[in-house]
Structures are given as structure tokens and as C-alpha cells.
C-alpha positions as a LaTeX table, in Angstrom:
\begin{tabular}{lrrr}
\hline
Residue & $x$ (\AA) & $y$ (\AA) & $z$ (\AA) \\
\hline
Unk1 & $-14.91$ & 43.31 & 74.54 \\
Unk2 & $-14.15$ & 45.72 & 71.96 \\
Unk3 & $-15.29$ & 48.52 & 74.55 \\
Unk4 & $-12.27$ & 47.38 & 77.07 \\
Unk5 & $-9.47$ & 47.23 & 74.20 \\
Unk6 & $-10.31$ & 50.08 & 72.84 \\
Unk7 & $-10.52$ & 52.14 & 76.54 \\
Unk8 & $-6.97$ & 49.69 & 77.33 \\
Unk9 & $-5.53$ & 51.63 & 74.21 \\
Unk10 & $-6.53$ & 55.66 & 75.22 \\
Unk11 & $-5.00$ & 54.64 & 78.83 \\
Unk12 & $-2.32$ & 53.13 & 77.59 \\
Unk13 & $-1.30$ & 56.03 & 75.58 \\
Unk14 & $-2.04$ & 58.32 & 78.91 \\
Unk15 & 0.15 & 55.93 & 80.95 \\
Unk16 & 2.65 & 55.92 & 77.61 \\
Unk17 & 3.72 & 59.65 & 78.30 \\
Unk18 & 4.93 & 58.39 & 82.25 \\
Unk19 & 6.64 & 55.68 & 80.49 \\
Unk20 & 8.62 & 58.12 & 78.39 \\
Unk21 & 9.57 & 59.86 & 81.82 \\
Unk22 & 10.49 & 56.35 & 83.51 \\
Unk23 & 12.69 & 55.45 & 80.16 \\
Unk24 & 14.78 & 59.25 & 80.32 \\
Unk25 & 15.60 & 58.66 & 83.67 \\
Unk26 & 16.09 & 54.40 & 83.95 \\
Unk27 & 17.31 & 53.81 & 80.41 \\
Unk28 & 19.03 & 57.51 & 79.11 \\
Unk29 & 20.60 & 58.45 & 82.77 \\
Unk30 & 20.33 & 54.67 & 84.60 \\
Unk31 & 18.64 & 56.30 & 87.74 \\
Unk32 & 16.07 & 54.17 & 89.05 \\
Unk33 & 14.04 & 57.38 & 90.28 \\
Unk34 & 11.43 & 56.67 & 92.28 \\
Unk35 & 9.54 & 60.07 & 92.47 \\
Unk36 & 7.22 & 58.97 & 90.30 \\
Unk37 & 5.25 & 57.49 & 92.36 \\
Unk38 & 4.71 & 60.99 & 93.80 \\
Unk39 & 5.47 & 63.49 & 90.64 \\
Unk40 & 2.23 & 61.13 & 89.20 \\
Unk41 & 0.05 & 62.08 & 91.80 \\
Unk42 & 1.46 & 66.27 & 91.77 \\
Unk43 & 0.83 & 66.34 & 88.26 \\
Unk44 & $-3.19$ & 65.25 & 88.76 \\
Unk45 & $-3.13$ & 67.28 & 91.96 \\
Unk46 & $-1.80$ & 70.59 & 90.23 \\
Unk47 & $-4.28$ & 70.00 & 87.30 \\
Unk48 & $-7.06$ & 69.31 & 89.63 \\
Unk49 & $-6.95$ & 72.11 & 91.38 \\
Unk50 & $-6.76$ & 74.36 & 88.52 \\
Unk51 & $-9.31$ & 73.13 & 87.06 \\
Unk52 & $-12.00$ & 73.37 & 89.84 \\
Unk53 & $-10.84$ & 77.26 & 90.43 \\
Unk54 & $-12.11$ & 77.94 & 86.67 \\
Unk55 & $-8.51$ & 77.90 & 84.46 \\
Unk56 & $-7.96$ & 76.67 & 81.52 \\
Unk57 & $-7.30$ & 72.53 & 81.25 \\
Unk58 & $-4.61$ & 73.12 & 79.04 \\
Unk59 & $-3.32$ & 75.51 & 81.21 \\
Unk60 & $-3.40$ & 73.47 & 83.85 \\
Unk61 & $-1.68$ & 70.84 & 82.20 \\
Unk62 & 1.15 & 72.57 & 81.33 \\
Unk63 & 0.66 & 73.99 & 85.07 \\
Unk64 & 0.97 & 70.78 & 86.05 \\
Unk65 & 4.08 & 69.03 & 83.64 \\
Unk66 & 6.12 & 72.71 & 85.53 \\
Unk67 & 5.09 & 71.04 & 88.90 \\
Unk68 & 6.74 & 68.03 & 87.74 \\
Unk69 & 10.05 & 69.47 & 86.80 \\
Unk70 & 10.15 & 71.21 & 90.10 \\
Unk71 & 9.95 & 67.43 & 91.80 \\
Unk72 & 12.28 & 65.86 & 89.42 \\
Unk73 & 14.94 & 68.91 & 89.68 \\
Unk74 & 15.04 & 68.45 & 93.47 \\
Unk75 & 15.82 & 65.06 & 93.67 \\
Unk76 & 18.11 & 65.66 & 91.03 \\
Unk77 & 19.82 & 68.69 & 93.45 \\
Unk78 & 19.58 & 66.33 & 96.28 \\
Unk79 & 21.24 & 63.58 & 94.51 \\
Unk80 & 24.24 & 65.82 & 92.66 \\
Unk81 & 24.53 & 68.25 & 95.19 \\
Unk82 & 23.43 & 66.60 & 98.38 \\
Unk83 & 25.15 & 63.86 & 97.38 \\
Unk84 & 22.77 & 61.88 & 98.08 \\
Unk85 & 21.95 & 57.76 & 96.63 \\
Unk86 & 20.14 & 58.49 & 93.87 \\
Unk87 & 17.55 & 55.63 & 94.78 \\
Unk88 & 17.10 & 57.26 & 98.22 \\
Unk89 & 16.90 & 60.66 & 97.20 \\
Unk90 & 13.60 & 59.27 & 94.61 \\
Unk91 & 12.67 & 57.89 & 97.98 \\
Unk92 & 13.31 & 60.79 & 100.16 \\
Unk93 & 11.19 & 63.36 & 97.09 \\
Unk94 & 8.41 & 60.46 & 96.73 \\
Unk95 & 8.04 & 60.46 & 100.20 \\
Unk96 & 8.27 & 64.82 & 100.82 \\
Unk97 & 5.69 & 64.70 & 97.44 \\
Unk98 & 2.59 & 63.25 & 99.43 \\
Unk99 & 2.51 & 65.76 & 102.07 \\
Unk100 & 3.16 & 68.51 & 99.43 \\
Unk101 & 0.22 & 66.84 & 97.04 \\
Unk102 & $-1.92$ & 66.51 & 100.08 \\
Unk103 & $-1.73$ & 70.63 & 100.60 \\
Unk104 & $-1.97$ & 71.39 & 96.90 \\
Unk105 & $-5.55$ & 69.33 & 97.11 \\
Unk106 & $-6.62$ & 70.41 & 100.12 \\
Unk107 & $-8.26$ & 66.67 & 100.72 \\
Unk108 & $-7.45$ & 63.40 & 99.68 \\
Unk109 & $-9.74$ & 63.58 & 97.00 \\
Unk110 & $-10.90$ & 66.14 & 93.84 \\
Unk111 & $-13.76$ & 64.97 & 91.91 \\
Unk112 & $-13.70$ & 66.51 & 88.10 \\
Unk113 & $-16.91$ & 64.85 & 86.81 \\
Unk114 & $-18.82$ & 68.12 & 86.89 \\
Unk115 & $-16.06$ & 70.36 & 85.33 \\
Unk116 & $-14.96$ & 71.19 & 81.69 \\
Unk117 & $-11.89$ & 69.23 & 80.91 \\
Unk118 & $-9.45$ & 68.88 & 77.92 \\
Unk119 & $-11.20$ & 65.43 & 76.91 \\
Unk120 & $-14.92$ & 66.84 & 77.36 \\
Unk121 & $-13.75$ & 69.99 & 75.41 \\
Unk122 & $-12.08$ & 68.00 & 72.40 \\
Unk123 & $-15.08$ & 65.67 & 72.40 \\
Unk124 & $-17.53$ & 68.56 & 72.19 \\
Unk125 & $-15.67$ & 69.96 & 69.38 \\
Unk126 & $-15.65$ & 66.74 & 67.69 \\
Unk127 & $-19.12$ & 65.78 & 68.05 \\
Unk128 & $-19.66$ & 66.03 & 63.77 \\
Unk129 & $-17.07$ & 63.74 & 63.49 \\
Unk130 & $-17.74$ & 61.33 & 66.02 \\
Unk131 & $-21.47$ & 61.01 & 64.05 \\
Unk132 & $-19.78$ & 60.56 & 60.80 \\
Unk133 & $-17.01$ & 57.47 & 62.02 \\
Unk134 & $-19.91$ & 55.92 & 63.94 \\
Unk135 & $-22.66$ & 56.55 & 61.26 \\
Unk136 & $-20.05$ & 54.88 & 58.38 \\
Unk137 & $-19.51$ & 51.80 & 60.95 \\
Unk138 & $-23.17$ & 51.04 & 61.25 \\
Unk139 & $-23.65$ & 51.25 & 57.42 \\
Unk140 & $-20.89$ & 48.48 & 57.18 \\
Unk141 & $-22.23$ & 46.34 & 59.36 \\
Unk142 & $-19.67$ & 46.98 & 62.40 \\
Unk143 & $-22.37$ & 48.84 & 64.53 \\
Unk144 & $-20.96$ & 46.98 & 67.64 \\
Unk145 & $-17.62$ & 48.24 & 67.15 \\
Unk146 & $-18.68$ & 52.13 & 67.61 \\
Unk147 & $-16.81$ & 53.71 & 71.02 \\
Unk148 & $-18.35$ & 56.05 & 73.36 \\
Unk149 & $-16.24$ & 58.58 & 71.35 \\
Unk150 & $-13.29$ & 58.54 & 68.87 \\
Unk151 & $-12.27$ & 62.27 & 70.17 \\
Unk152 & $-9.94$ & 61.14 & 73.18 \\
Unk153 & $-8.17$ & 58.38 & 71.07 \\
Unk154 & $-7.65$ & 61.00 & 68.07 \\
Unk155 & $-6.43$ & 63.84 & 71.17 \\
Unk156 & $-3.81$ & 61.10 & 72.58 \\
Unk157 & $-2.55$ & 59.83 & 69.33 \\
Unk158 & $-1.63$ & 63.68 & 68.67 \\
Unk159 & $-0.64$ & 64.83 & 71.95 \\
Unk160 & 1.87 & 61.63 & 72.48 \\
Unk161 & 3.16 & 61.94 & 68.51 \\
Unk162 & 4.06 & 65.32 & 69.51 \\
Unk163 & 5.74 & 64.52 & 72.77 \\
Unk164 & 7.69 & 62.00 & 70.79 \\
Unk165 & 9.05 & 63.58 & 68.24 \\
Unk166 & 9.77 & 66.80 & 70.73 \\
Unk167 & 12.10 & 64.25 & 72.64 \\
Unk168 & 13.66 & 62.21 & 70.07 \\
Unk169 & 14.75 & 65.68 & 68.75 \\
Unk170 & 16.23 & 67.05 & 71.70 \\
Unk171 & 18.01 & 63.77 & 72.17 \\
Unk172 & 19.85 & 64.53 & 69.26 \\
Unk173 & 20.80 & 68.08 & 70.40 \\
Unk174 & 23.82 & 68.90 & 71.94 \\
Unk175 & 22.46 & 68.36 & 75.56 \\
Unk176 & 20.78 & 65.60 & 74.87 \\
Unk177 & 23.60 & 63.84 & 73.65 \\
Unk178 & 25.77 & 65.01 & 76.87 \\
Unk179 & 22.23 & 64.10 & 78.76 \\
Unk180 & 22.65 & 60.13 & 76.97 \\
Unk181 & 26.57 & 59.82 & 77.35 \\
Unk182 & 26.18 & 60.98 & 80.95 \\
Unk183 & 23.83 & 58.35 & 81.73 \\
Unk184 & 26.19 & 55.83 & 79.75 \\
Unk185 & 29.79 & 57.15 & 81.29 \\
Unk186 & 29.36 & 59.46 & 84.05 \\
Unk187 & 33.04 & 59.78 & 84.34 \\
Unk188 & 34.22 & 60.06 & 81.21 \\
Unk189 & 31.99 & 63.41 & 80.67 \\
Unk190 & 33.54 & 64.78 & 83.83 \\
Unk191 & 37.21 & 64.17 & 82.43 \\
Unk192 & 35.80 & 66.32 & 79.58 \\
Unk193 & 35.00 & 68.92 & 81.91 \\
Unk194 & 31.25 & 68.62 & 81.23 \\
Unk195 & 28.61 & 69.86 & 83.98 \\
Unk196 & 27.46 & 66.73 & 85.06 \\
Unk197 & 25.15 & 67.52 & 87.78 \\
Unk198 & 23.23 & 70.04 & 85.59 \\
Unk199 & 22.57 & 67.09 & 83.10 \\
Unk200 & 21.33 & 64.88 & 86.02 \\
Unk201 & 19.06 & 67.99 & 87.17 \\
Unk202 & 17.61 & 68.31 & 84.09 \\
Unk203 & 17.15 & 64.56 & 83.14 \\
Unk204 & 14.84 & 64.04 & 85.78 \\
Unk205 & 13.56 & 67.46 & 85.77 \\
Unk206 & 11.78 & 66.40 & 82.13 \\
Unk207 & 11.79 & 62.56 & 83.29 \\
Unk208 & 9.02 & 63.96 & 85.95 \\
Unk209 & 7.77 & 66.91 & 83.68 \\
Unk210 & 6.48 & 64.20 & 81.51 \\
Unk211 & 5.14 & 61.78 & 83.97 \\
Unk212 & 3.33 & 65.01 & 85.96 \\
Unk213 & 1.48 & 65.63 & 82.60 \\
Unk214 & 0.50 & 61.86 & 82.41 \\
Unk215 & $-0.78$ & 62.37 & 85.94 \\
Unk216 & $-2.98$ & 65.28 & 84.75 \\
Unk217 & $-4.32$ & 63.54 & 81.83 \\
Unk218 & $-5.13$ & 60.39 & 83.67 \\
Unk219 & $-7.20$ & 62.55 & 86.55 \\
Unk220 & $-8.68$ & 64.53 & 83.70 \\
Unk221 & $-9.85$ & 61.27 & 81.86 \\
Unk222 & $-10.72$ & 59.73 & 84.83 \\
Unk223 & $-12.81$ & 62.52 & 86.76 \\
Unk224 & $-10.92$ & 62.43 & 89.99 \\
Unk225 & $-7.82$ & 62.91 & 91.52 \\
Unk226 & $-6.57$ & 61.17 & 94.48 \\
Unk227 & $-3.79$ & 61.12 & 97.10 \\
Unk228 & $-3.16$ & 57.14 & 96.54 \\
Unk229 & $-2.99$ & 56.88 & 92.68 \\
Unk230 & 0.49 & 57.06 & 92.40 \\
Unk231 & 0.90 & 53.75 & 93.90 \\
Unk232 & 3.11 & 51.80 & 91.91 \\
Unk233 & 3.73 & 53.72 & 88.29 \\
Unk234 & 7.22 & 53.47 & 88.60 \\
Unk235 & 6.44 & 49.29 & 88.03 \\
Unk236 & 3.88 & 50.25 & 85.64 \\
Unk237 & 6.25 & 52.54 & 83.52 \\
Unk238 & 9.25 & 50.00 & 83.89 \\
Unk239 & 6.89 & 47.14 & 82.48 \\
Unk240 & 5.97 & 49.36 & 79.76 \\
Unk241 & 9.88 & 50.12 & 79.08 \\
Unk242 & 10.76 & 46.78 & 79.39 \\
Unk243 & 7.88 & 44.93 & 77.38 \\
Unk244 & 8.43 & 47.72 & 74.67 \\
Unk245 & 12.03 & 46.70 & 73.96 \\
Unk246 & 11.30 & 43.15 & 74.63 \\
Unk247 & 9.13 & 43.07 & 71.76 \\
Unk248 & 10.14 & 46.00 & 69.25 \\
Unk249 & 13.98 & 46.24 & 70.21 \\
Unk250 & 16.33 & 49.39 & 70.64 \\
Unk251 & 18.34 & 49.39 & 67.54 \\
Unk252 & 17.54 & 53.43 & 67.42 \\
Unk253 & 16.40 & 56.03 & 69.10 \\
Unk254 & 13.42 & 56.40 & 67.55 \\
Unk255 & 12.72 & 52.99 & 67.37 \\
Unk256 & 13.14 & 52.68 & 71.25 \\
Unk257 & 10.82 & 55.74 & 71.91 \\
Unk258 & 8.38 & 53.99 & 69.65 \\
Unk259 & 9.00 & 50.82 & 71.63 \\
Unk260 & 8.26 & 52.33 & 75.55 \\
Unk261 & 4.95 & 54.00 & 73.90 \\
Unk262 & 3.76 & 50.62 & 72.33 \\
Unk263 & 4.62 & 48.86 & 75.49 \\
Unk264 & 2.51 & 50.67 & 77.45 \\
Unk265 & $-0.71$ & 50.20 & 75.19 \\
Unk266 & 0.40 & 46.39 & 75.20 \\
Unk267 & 0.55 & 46.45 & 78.86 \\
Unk268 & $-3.10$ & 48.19 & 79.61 \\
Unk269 & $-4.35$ & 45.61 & 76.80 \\
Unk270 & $-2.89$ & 42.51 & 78.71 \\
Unk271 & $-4.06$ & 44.10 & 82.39 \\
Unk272 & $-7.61$ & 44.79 & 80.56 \\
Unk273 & $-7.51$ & 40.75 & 79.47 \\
Unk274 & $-6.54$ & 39.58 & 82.42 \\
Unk275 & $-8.85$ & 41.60 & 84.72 \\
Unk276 & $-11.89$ & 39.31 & 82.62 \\
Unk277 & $-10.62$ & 36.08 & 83.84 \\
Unk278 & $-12.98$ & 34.84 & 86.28 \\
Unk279 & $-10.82$ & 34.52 & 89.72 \\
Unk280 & $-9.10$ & 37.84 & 89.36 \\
Unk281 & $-10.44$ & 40.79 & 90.89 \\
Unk282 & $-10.02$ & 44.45 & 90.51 \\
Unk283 & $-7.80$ & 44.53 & 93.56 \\
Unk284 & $-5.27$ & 42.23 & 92.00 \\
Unk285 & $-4.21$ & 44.44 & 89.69 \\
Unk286 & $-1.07$ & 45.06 & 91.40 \\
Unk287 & $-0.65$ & 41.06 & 91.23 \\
Unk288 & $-0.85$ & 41.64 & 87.94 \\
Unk289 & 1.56 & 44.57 & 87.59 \\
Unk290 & 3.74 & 42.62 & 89.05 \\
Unk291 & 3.92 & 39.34 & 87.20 \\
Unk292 & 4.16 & 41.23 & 84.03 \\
Unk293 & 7.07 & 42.66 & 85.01 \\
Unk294 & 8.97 & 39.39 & 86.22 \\
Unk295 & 7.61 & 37.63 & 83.35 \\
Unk296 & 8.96 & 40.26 & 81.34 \\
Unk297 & 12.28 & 40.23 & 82.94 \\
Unk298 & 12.97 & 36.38 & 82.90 \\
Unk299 & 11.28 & 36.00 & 79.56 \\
Unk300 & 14.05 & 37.39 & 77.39 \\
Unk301 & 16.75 & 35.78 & 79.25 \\
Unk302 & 15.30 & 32.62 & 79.51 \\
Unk303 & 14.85 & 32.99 & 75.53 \\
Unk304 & 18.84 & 34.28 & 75.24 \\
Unk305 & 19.81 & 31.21 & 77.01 \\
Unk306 & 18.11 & 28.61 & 75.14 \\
Unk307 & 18.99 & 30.42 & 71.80 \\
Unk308 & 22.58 & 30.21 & 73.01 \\
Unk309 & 22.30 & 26.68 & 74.15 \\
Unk310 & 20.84 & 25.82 & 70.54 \\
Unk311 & 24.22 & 27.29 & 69.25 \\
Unk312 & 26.35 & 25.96 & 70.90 \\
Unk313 & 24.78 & 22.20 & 70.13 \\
Unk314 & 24.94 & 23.23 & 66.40 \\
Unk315 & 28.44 & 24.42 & 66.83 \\
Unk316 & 29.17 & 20.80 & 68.69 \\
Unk317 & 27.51 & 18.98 & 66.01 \\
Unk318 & 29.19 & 20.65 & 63.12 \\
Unk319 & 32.83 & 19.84 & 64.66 \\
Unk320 & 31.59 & 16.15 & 65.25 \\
Unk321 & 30.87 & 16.28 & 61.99 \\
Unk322 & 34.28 & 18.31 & 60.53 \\
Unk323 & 36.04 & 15.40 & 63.31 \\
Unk324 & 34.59 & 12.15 & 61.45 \\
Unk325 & 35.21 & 13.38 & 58.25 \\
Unk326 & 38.50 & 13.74 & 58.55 \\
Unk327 & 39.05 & 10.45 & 60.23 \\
Unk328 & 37.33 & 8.95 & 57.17 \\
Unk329 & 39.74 & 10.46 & 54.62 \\
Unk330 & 42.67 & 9.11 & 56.83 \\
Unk331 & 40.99 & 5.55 & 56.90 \\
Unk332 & 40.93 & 5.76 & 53.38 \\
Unk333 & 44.28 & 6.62 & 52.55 \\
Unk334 & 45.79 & 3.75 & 55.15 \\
Unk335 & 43.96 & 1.26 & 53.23 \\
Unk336 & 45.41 & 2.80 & 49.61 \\
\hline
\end{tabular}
């Protein structure tokens, strides 16, 4: 058990990086861009590839996150300079993306188990360490809480702190701001003369930089890339978005950034607990995906409305209340 949470929360923080590209472009420029589902897959592709001709992981990373914010800024150009729907420009990109990921791989699938990756590299170098964390668990008695290693958690944690503070900082830059009121009053920016369409360009430019680089990461972790794992990440990173403010709000910026990064570990953690019950199989997780995400929808309004229900009985009550006083104190002075 403790195996599967503690795998649900180094995915989750893998999957948390997409979520912070699904959040720039649904939440910060209120695009529902679907080239996700394809920038996923030409981030893993991109890193793949690199990988198996002998460069650097990290350089194929950041290879890869460029890849990504060449997707992103075309659907952007198609959108603000096609003039193209923004929903069918994601569409038209997602759809361009799996022809384009099929002739970066060369085949629908890249195995990576036999090649040197970021996580095998940091794990190597971490080997002393991972002997001391496990060695002090077994002396207290928690031998069966020991991972296969601590070395990808303690890699994530830094790589997505970093990627976290890097954007809530340029959110509070001069673009960014322009970037955030664009997204919340498109024409009021353009009455101020502001360039618009370069904002848009750039919001999803880093919207699929980011989930590109989650896409690389995942393939690295999971010793493959393949043509079909984008499937669906644009549902996975708006559950993540949406259970993440559901549960730790938006009052701030850095509060909501926080949020879409802990919704994503609390997504993987309830996919991991519900893949264990008996009558679900591995191929429902889809199913799954996808009742999270109405449940996570309908929850908080259905929660709003009885709240305001309960108010307005209280507020009912209370004037009942103020009503039959008052008729009481002119009872009593009739009889006087």
C-alpha cells in the first residue's frame, strides 16, 4: 500500500508540472487549449529520441519543454492571427502534433529501459543517501515503509519548487500581469493599446513548454515513450486544476499555484485507490478520470447551493422571529 501512495505522489508531481501548463492557459488566459493532448506526447517524443542518440537527459529535457513552446506558439498564431476558434485551433495543433510526434519517433514506440536517464542518474548519485533514509527506517521499526528509492521524490520536489516559484514570479512581472489581465479582459487591454496576440502566443507557448517537459519526465520515469499517451491529459490536468482549488482555494497567486500542484498528487492518490477496488480494471482508468472530474465539478456547486439554502432559512427564521416579537410588544401595549 505504502508502495502505490508513495509512486501516486512522484507521478503526481510529474503530472503536476502539465497541470501548471493546463492552469496558464484555462485559468490565466481562459483558453481551453487542447494541444496538450499532443504537446504531452512531443515533449516524451523529443526527449526520447535524444536520449537514445547518446545526449544529455537534461538536455533533452530542456530539448524537449523548446518543442513544446513551438506547439503552443502555433496554435497561439493560428488562433490570433489565423483567427481561428481557439478550441479548434488546440484541435487543429493536437491533431497536426501526432503526425509530427510520429516522425520525430520514427515508430510508435521508444523503449528507455536500457538508457541513462535523469531519474537513473540522480538515483545513482544518491545511492549513500538512499542507504542512510532506509537504514534509519529499519532501526525504527518502519522497515516496510522503505521505497525503491527516495532520489526521484527528492528530484521532483526540487524540480517542481523551482518551476513554481519561476512562474509565480513572472506572473508578477510586467508581462505577466498583461499575460493575467488579458486572459481576464481581452478588450480592455486592446483599448490600452496592448499587443494582445503576442500575450496569447506566449501564454500557450509556456502553457505547452511546461506540459512538453512533464511529457519528458513521465517517458523518462516510465521507460517508454509512446504515440497514444497523450490521450486525455487535458482532463487529467483540468481535474488536477479543479480539485486543487476545490480544496485549497485561490485567494492568491501563490496559493493557487500551490493548489493545481497539490491537486494533481491528490488526483494520482485517489486514481491509485481506486484502481485497488476489486471490479475496476486498469483500463478504466479513463472511467475514472472522468468521474473525478464531474464529481469535482458538481461537488462545489452542489455544496454552494445548500450553504446558500441554509442562509437563506436562517435569514427566514430570524425575520419570523424579529416579526413575532414585535407583534408581542404591540399585544402588550393594547392590553395597557
Amino acid at each position: 500500500m505504502f508502495t502505490a501512495v508513495f509512486g501516486s505522489v512522484e507521478a503526481g508531481l510529474m503530472y503536476a508540472i502539465m497541470a501548471l501548463g493546463v492552469y496558464i492557459s484555462f485559468r490565466i488566459l481562459n483558453i481551453p487549449d487542447l494541444t496538450v493532448d499532443g504537446s504531452f506526447v512531443t515533449g516524451a517524443a523529443i526527449a526520447s529520441v535524444c536520449i537514445i542518440n547518446g545526449i544529455n537527459p537534461v538536455a533533452a529535457s530542456i530539448l524537449a519543454l523548446l518543442g513544446g513552446f513551438a506547439a503552443g506558439s502555433m496554435t497561439g498564431l493560428l488562433h490570433t492571427k489565423g483567427k481561428v476558434n481557439a478550441l479548434l485551433s488546440g484541435i487543429l495543433m493536437m491533431i497536426a502534433l501526432y503526425s509530427i510526434n510520429l516522425r520525430i519517433m520514427g515508430k510508435s514506440n521508444i523503449p528507455l529501459l536500457q538508457e541513462e536517464t535523469m531519474f537513473t542518474s540522480f538515483t545513482s548519485m544518491l545511492k549513500g543517501l538512499d542507504e542512510g533514509l532506509n537504514n534509519l527506517l529499519t532501526q525504527a521499526g518502519m522497515a516496510g515503509f522503505i521505497p525503491r528509492t527516495w532520489a526521484i521524490l527528492i528530484l521532483m520536489i526540487v524540480i517542481v519548487a523551482i518551476l513554481k516559484l519561476a512562474l509565480d514570479q513572472f506572473l508578477k512581472t510586467e508581462m505577466g500581469l498583461a499575460l493575467r489581465a488579458t486572459g481576464d479582459n481581452l478588450d480592455m487591454i486592446r483599448s490600452f493599446a496592448g499587443n494582445t496576440d503576442g500575450y496569447i502566443i506566449v501564454g500557450l507557448g509556456i502553457s505547452n513548454a511546461l506540459v512538453a517537459l512533464s511529457g519528458a519526465l513521465v517517458a523518462q520515469y516510465s521507460g517508454f515513450s509512446d504515440i497514444g499517451m497523450g490521450i486525455g491529459m487535458i482532463v487529467i490536468g483540468l481535474a488536477s486544476v479543479i480539485i486543487g482549488e476545490a480544496i485549497f482555494g485561490t485567494k492568491k497567486l501563490a496559493v493557487a499555484t500551490f493548489a493545481v500542484i497539490g491537486g494533481s498528487i491528490i488526483y494520482r492518490l485517489i486514481v491509485s485507490l481506486a484502481l485497488r477496488v476489486k471490479f475496476l480494471e486498469t483500463g478504466d482508468m479513463k472511467l475514472i478520470t472522468a468521474a473525478i472530474v464531474i464529481l469535482s465539478l458538481l461537488l462545489p456547486k452542489m455544496m454552494g447551493n445548500y450553504k446558500e439554502k441554509q442562509r437563506k432559512k436562517a435569514r427566514l427564521a430570524e425575520k419570523m422571529k424579529a416579526a413575532s416579537g414585535g407583534e408581542g410588544v404591540v399585544a402588550t401595549k393594547s392590553d395597557l
